[in-house]
Structure formats: structure tokens, C-alpha cells
mmCIF file of C-alpha atoms in Angstrom:
data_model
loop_
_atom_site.group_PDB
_atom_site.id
_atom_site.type_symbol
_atom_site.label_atom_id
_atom_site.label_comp_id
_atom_site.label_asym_id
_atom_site.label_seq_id
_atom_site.Cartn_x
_atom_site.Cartn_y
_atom_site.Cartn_z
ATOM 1 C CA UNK I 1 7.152 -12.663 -6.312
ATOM 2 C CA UNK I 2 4.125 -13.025 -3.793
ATOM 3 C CA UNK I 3 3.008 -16.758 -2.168
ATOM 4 C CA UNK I 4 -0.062 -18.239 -3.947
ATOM 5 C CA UNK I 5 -2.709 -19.263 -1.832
ATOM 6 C CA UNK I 6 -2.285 -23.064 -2.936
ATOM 7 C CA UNK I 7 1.943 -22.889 -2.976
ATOM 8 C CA UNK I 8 2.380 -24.773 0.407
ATOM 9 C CA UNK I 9 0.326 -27.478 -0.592
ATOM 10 C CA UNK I 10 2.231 -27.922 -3.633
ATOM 11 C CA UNK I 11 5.600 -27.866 -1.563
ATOM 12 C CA UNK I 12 4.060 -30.460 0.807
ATOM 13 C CA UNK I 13 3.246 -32.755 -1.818
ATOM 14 C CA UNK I 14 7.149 -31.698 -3.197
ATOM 15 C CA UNK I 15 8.514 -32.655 0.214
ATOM 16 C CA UNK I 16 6.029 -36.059 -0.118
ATOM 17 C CA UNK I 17 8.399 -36.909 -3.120
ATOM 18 C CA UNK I 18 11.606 -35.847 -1.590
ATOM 19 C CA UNK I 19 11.050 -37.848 1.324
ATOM 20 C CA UNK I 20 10.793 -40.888 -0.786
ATOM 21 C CA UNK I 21 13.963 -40.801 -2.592
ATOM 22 C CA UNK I 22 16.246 -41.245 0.359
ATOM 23 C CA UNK I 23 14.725 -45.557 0.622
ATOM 24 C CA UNK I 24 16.141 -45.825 -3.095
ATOM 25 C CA UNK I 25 19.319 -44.320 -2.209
ATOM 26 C CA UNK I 26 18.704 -40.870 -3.745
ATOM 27 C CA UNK I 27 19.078 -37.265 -2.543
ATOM 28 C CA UNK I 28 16.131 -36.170 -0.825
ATOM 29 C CA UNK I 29 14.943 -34.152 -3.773
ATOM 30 C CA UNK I 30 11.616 -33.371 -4.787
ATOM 31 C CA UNK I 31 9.442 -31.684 -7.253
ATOM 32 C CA UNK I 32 5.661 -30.895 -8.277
ATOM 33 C CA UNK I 33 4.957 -29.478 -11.763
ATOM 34 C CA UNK I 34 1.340 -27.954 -11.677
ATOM 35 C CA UNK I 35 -1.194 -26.773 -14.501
ATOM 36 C CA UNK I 36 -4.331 -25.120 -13.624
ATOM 37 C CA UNK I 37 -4.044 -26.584 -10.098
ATOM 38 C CA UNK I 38 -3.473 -29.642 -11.310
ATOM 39 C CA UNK I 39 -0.662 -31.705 -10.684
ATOM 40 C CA UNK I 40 0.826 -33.065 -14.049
ATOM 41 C CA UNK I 41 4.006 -34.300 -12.705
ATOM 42 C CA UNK I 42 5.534 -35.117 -9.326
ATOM 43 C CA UNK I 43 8.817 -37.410 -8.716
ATOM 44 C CA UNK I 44 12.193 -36.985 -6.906
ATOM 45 C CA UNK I 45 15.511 -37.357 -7.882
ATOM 46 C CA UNK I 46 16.952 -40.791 -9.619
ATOM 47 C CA UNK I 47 20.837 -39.983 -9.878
ATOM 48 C CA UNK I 48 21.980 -42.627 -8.532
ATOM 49 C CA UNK I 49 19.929 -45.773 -9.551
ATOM 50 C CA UNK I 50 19.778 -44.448 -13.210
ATOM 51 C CA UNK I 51 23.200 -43.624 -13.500
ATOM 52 C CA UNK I 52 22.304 -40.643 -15.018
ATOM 53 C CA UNK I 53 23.839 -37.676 -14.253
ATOM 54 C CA UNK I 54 20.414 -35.453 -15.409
ATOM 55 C CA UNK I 55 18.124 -37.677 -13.714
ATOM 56 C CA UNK I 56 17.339 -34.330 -11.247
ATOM 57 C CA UNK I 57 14.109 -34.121 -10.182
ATOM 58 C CA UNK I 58 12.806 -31.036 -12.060
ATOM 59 C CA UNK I 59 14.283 -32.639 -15.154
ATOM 60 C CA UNK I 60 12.412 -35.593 -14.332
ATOM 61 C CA UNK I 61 8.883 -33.778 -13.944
ATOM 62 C CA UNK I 62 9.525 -31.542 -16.563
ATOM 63 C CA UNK I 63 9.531 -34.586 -19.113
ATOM 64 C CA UNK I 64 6.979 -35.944 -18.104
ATOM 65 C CA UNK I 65 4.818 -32.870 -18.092
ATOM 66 C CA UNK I 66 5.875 -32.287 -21.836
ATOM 67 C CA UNK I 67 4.934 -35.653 -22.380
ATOM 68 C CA UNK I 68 1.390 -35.619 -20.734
ATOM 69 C CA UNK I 69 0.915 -32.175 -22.269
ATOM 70 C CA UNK I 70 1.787 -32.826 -26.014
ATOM 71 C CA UNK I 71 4.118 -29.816 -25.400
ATOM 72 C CA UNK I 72 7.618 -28.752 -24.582
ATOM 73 C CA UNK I 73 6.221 -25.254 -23.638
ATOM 74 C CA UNK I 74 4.851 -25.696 -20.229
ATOM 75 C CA UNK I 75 3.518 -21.934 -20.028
ATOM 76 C CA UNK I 76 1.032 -21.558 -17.469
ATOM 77 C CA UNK I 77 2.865 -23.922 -15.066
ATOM 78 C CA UNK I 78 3.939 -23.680 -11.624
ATOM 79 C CA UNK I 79 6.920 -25.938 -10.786
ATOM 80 C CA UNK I 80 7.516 -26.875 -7.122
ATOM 81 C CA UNK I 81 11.007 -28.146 -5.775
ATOM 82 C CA UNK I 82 12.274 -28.529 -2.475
ATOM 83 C CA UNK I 83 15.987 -27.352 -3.446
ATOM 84 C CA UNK I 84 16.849 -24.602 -5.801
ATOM 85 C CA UNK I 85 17.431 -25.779 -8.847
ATOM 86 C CA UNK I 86 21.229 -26.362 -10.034
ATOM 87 C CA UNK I 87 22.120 -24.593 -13.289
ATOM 88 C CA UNK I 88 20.975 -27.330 -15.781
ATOM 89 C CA UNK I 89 17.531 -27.405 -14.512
ATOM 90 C CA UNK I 90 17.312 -23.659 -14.320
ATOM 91 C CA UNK I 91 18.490 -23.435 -17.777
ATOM 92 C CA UNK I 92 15.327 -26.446 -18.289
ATOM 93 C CA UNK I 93 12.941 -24.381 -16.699
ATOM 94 C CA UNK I 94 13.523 -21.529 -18.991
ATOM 95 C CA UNK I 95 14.111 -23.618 -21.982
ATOM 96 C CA UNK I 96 10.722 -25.098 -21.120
ATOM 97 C CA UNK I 97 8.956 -21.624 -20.435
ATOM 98 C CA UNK I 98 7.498 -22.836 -17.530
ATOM 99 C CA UNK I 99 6.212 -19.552 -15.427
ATOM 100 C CA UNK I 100 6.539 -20.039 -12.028
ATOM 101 C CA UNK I 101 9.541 -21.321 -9.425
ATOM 102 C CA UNK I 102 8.600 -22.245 -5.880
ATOM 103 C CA UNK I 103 11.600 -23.999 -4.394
ATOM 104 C CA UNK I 104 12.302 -24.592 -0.513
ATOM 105 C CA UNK I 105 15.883 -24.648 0.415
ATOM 106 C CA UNK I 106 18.164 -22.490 -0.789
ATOM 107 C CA UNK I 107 21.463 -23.839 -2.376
ATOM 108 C CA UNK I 108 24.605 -21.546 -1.755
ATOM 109 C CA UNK I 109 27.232 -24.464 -3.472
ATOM 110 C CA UNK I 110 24.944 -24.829 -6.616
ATOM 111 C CA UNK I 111 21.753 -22.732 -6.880
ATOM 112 C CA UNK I 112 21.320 -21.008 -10.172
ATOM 113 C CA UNK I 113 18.053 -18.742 -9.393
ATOM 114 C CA UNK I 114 19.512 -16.520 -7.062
ATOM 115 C CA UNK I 115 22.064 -18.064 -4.707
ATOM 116 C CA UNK I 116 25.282 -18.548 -7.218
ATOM 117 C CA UNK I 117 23.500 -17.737 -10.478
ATOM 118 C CA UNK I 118 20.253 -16.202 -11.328
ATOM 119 C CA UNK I 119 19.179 -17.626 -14.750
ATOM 120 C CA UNK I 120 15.553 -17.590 -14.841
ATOM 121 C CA UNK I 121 15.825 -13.540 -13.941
ATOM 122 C CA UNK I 122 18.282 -13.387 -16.708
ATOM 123 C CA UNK I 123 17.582 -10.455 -18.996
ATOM 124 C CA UNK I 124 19.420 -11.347 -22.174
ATOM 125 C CA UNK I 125 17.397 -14.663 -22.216
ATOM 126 C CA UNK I 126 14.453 -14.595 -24.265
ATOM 127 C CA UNK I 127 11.961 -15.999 -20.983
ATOM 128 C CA UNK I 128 12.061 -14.971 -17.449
ATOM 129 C CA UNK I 129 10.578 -17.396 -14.917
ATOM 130 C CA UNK I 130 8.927 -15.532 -11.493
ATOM 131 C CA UNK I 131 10.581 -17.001 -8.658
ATOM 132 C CA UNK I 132 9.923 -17.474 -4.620
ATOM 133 C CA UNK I 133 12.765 -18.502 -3.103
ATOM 134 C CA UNK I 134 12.454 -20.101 0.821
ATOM 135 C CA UNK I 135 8.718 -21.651 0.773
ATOM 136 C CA UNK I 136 8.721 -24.689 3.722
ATOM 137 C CA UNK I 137 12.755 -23.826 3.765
ATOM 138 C CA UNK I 138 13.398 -25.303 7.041
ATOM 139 C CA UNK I 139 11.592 -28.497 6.404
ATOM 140 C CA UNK I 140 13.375 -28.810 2.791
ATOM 141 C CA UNK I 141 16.799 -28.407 4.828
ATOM 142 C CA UNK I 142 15.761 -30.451 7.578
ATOM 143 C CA UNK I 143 15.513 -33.287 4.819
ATOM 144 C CA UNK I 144 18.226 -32.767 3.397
ATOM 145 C CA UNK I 145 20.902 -32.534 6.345
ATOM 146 C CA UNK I 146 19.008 -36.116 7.563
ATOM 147 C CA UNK I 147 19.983 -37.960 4.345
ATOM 148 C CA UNK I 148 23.584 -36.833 4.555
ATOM 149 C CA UNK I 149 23.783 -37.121 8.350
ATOM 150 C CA UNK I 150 22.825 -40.546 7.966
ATOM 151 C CA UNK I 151 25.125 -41.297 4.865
ATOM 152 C CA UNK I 152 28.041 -39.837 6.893
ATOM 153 C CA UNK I 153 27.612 -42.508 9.821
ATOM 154 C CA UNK I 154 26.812 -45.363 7.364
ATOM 155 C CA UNK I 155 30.118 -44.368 5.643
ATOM 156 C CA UNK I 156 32.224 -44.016 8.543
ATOM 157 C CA UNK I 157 30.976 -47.279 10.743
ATOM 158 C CA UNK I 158 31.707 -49.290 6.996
ATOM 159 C CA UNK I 159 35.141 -47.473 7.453
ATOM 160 C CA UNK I 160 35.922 -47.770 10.584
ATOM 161 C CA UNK I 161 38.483 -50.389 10.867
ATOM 162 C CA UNK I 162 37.089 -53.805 12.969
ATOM 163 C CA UNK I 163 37.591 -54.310 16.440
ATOM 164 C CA UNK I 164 39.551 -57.271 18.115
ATOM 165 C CA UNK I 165 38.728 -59.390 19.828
ATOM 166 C CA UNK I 166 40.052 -59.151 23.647
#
């Protein structure tokens, strides 16, 4: 699938969300949903304060953009995320018939639209979803390998053991 004109503005303001997860203690995941070039959903991930182990970003926005839309068919819509999406939210974003991936990063341990899995190419499902792979890829990654570079060092100085006194 070709870049859109208006796709790395949509994976800047993905990239907006992602960078706010990491000061709620979240994986820097983030994600756009977009309807006639209008943004009907944007958020990041919320693992870890919900408790809630489908609180993924894209399942977050795709609620919501049911929600706002009156409709669990989100045809016509572009969905933006800064990592490719696991398998449960690639299965969501077919289930959902939403038209359009754009994702940054790729995700060779979990990625279900082309890395490990390709689900929304899937021809025995009954909707295929057009995907670009790699948009702002570096800058996804970037965020990414901060958050767990920084939760390494916080979890080795807590255990580290203390140091006498001399």
C-alpha cells in the first residue's frame, strides 16, 4: 500500500500519544483512529494502571471510535499506531472493518500484520485491512527502546544491593 499525503501527520499525532504513556507507567504505545481526516480517537496504551490485559492502545481507540460513531463498523477509517499491532488488535481491526493500517515500528516478537502473523492480509477472513508497515519507524523505535532503557536502570539500581558504609 502507497503513503497518503496526510499519514505522517497522523503518526506524529500517534507518537504525541505514545510519548505520553511512559509518565503513567505505560508502554510507549500510541494510536490515532481517523474518519474523513478527522481524528475520532487518539490514546495510548493503559496496561498497566487498568490492570487490564486488553487495555492496548488500538483497542482503546477503536472503542471509542465505535462509540462516537454509533457503529462497530469503522469502514472508511484509517487507524494510526506507532507499533504493529499484536494479534488481538489485528484480529480487532478486522473484526471492526476498519480499512487502513499505518503503524511505525515493526514488531518481530509479536506483530500480527506481517512480522510473525499477517491477519489483516488473511484471505480466508471475510475483511482484508490495507497495510503500510514502517511510517516514522525509527522515531516509533527510538521511543520505545527509551522506555525500556530507562525501566532496565530503574530496575537494576532498586536491585542493586546497598552499599556500606566505609
Amino acid at each position: 500500500m502507497q503513503q497518503e499525503p496526510h499519514d505522517s501527520h497522523y503518526m506524529e499525532l500517534a507518537l504525541q500519544q505514545a510519548a505520553l504513556a511512559p509518565h503513567m507507567g505505560e508502554v510507549p504505545i500510541g494510536a490515532v483512529l481517523v474518519h474523513n481526516h478527522e481524528v475520532i480517537a487518539a490514546d495510548h496504551n493503559y496496561r498497566e494502571v487498568s490492570q487490564d490485559p486488553t487495555a492496548h492502545a488500538e483497542m482503546i481507540v477503536i472503542r471509542k471510535a465505535a462509540e462516537r460513531l454509533q457503529t462497530w463498523r469503522l469502514t472508511e477509517t484509517t487507524l494510526y499506531v506507532t507499533l504493529e499491532p499484536c494479534p488481538m488488535c489485528a484480529g480487532a481491526i478486522v473484526q471492526s472493518r476498519i480499512a487502513r493500517l499505518v503503524f511505525g515500528a515493526w514488531d518481530p516478537k509479536a506483530g500480527a500484520c506481517g512480522s510473525i502473523f499477517d491477519i489483516p492480509a488473511e484471505r480466508r477472513l471475510n475483511h482484508r485491512v490495507q497495510v503500510l508497515g514502517g511510517l516514522l519507524e525509527q522515531e516509533s523505535r527510538e521511543l520505545l527502546q527509551e522506555f525500556f532503557r530507562a525501566k532496565r536502570g530503574t530496575l537494576s539500581e532498586s536491585s542493586s544491593p546497598p552499599k556500606s558504609a566505609s
